[in-house]
């Protein structure tokens, strides 16, 4: 049940950011739910591989290269899902930063219920 609630909160964050950022678009709430699921799967499966492969450059940049990896994951999601568009790499980085921030706020509300 908690997983479904987290996915719905992530979908809500995606919808909110699509209204705030002009370079990001989501066609419907159902598409946002699919985006949340695909982002979760890619973060679970692909991101650890990318982090390990790019570990030297991540160490050299003191972890800032992880922003690039997050942007790549978001652009990959945009390529996989038809109703989700991200204009450019820079919009993907901004979307990634704001999504992480908004998810932290929304999930803190979830923790208060425990």
Short mmCIF file of C-alpha atoms in Angstrom, two decimals:
data_model
loop_
_atom_site.label_atom_id
_atom_site.label_comp_id
_atom_site.label_asym_id
_atom_site.label_seq_id
_atom_site.Cartn_x
_atom_site.Cartn_y
_atom_site.Cartn_z
CA UNK A 1 0.00 0.00 0.00
CA UNK A 2 2.85 2.34 0.86
CA UNK A 3 4.47 1.70 -2.55
CA UNK A 4 1.28 2.72 -4.36
CA UNK A 5 1.01 5.86 -2.25
CA UNK A 6 4.63 6.77 -3.01
CA UNK A 7 4.07 6.25 -6.75
CA UNK A 8 0.98 8.46 -6.62
CA UNK A 9 2.93 11.16 -4.78
CA UNK A 10 5.69 10.93 -7.38
CA UNK A 11 3.09 11.24 -10.14
CA UNK A 12 1.65 14.29 -8.41
CA UNK A 13 5.13 15.81 -8.27
CA UNK A 14 5.59 15.16 -12.00
CA UNK A 15 2.26 16.86 -12.79
CA UNK A 16 3.07 19.86 -10.59
CA UNK A 17 6.47 20.30 -12.22
CA UNK A 18 4.99 19.98 -15.71
CA UNK A 19 2.80 23.00 -14.90
CA UNK A 20 5.69 24.99 -13.40
CA UNK A 21 8.42 24.24 -15.95
CA UNK A 22 7.75 25.30 -19.55
CA UNK A 23 10.27 22.78 -20.92
CA UNK A 24 8.51 19.76 -19.43
CA UNK A 25 5.10 18.43 -20.41
CA UNK A 26 2.81 15.61 -19.33
CA UNK A 27 -0.37 14.86 -21.28
CA UNK A 28 -2.48 13.34 -18.47
CA UNK A 29 -2.44 12.09 -14.89
CA UNK A 30 -2.31 8.50 -16.13
CA UNK A 31 0.82 9.37 -18.10
CA UNK A 32 2.29 10.91 -14.95
CA UNK A 33 1.66 7.66 -13.07
CA UNK A 34 3.42 5.73 -15.83
CA UNK A 35 6.30 8.25 -15.72
CA UNK A 36 6.59 7.69 -11.96
CA UNK A 37 6.68 3.91 -12.43
CA UNK A 38 9.23 4.05 -15.26
CA UNK A 39 11.42 6.53 -13.36
CA UNK A 40 11.36 4.23 -10.35
CA UNK A 41 12.30 1.21 -12.44
CA UNK A 42 15.10 3.04 -14.25
CA UNK A 43 16.44 4.41 -10.96
CA UNK A 44 16.39 0.88 -9.57
CA UNK A 45 17.88 -0.94 -12.58
CA UNK A 46 19.89 1.45 -14.76
CA UNK A 47 21.14 4.13 -12.38
CA UNK A 48 23.41 1.85 -10.27
CA UNK A 49 25.08 0.59 -13.45
CA UNK A 50 25.66 4.16 -14.69
CA UNK A 51 26.99 5.22 -11.29
CA UNK A 52 29.49 2.36 -11.22
CA UNK A 53 30.60 2.97 -14.82
CA UNK A 54 31.10 6.69 -14.23
CA UNK A 55 32.59 6.44 -10.74
CA UNK A 56 35.97 8.05 -11.65
CA UNK A 57 34.36 11.15 -13.19
CA UNK A 58 31.88 11.32 -10.32
CA UNK A 59 34.74 11.37 -7.84
CA UNK A 60 36.60 14.01 -9.86
CA UNK A 61 33.53 16.26 -9.94
CA UNK A 62 32.82 15.63 -6.25
CA UNK A 63 29.49 14.00 -7.03
CA UNK A 64 28.12 16.65 -9.38
CA UNK A 65 28.15 14.18 -12.27
CA UNK A 66 25.24 12.43 -10.55
CA UNK A 67 23.11 15.34 -11.81
CA UNK A 68 24.06 14.36 -15.34
CA UNK A 69 23.12 10.74 -14.64
CA UNK A 70 19.73 11.86 -13.28
CA UNK A 71 19.17 13.98 -16.39
CA UNK A 72 20.03 11.00 -18.60
CA UNK A 73 17.50 8.86 -16.72
CA UNK A 74 14.82 11.53 -17.20
CA UNK A 75 15.60 11.93 -20.90
CA UNK A 76 15.48 8.15 -21.30
CA UNK A 77 12.06 8.15 -19.63
CA UNK A 78 10.89 10.90 -21.98
CA UNK A 79 12.01 8.80 -24.95
CA UNK A 80 10.18 5.73 -23.66
CA UNK A 81 6.84 7.39 -22.87
CA UNK A 82 4.84 9.19 -25.55
CA UNK A 83 2.90 11.66 -23.38
CA UNK A 84 5.97 12.91 -21.48
CA UNK A 85 8.23 15.49 -23.11
CA UNK A 86 11.42 17.15 -21.90
CA UNK A 87 12.74 19.87 -24.22
CA UNK A 88 16.48 19.65 -23.55
CA UNK A 89 19.21 18.35 -21.33
CA UNK A 90 19.11 21.50 -19.18
CA UNK A 91 15.37 21.16 -18.59
CA UNK A 92 16.05 17.57 -17.54
CA UNK A 93 18.60 18.73 -14.96
CA UNK A 94 16.23 21.40 -13.60
CA UNK A 95 13.37 18.87 -13.57
CA UNK A 96 15.58 16.38 -11.73
CA UNK A 97 16.57 18.87 -9.03
CA UNK A 98 13.04 20.13 -8.48
CA UNK A 99 11.57 16.62 -8.58
CA UNK A 100 13.96 15.47 -5.85
CA UNK A 101 13.09 18.51 -3.75
CA UNK A 102 9.34 18.10 -4.23
CA UNK A 103 9.50 14.37 -3.56
CA UNK A 104 11.33 15.03 -0.30
CA UNK A 105 8.59 17.42 0.78
CA UNK A 106 5.75 15.08 -0.24
CA UNK A 107 7.36 12.00 1.31
CA UNK A 108 7.98 13.87 4.57
CA UNK A 109 4.21 14.26 4.79
CA UNK A 110 3.97 10.49 4.36
CA UNK A 111 6.44 9.89 7.20
CA UNK A 112 4.41 12.05 9.58
CA UNK A 113 1.53 9.60 9.24
CA UNK A 114 3.57 6.72 10.66
#
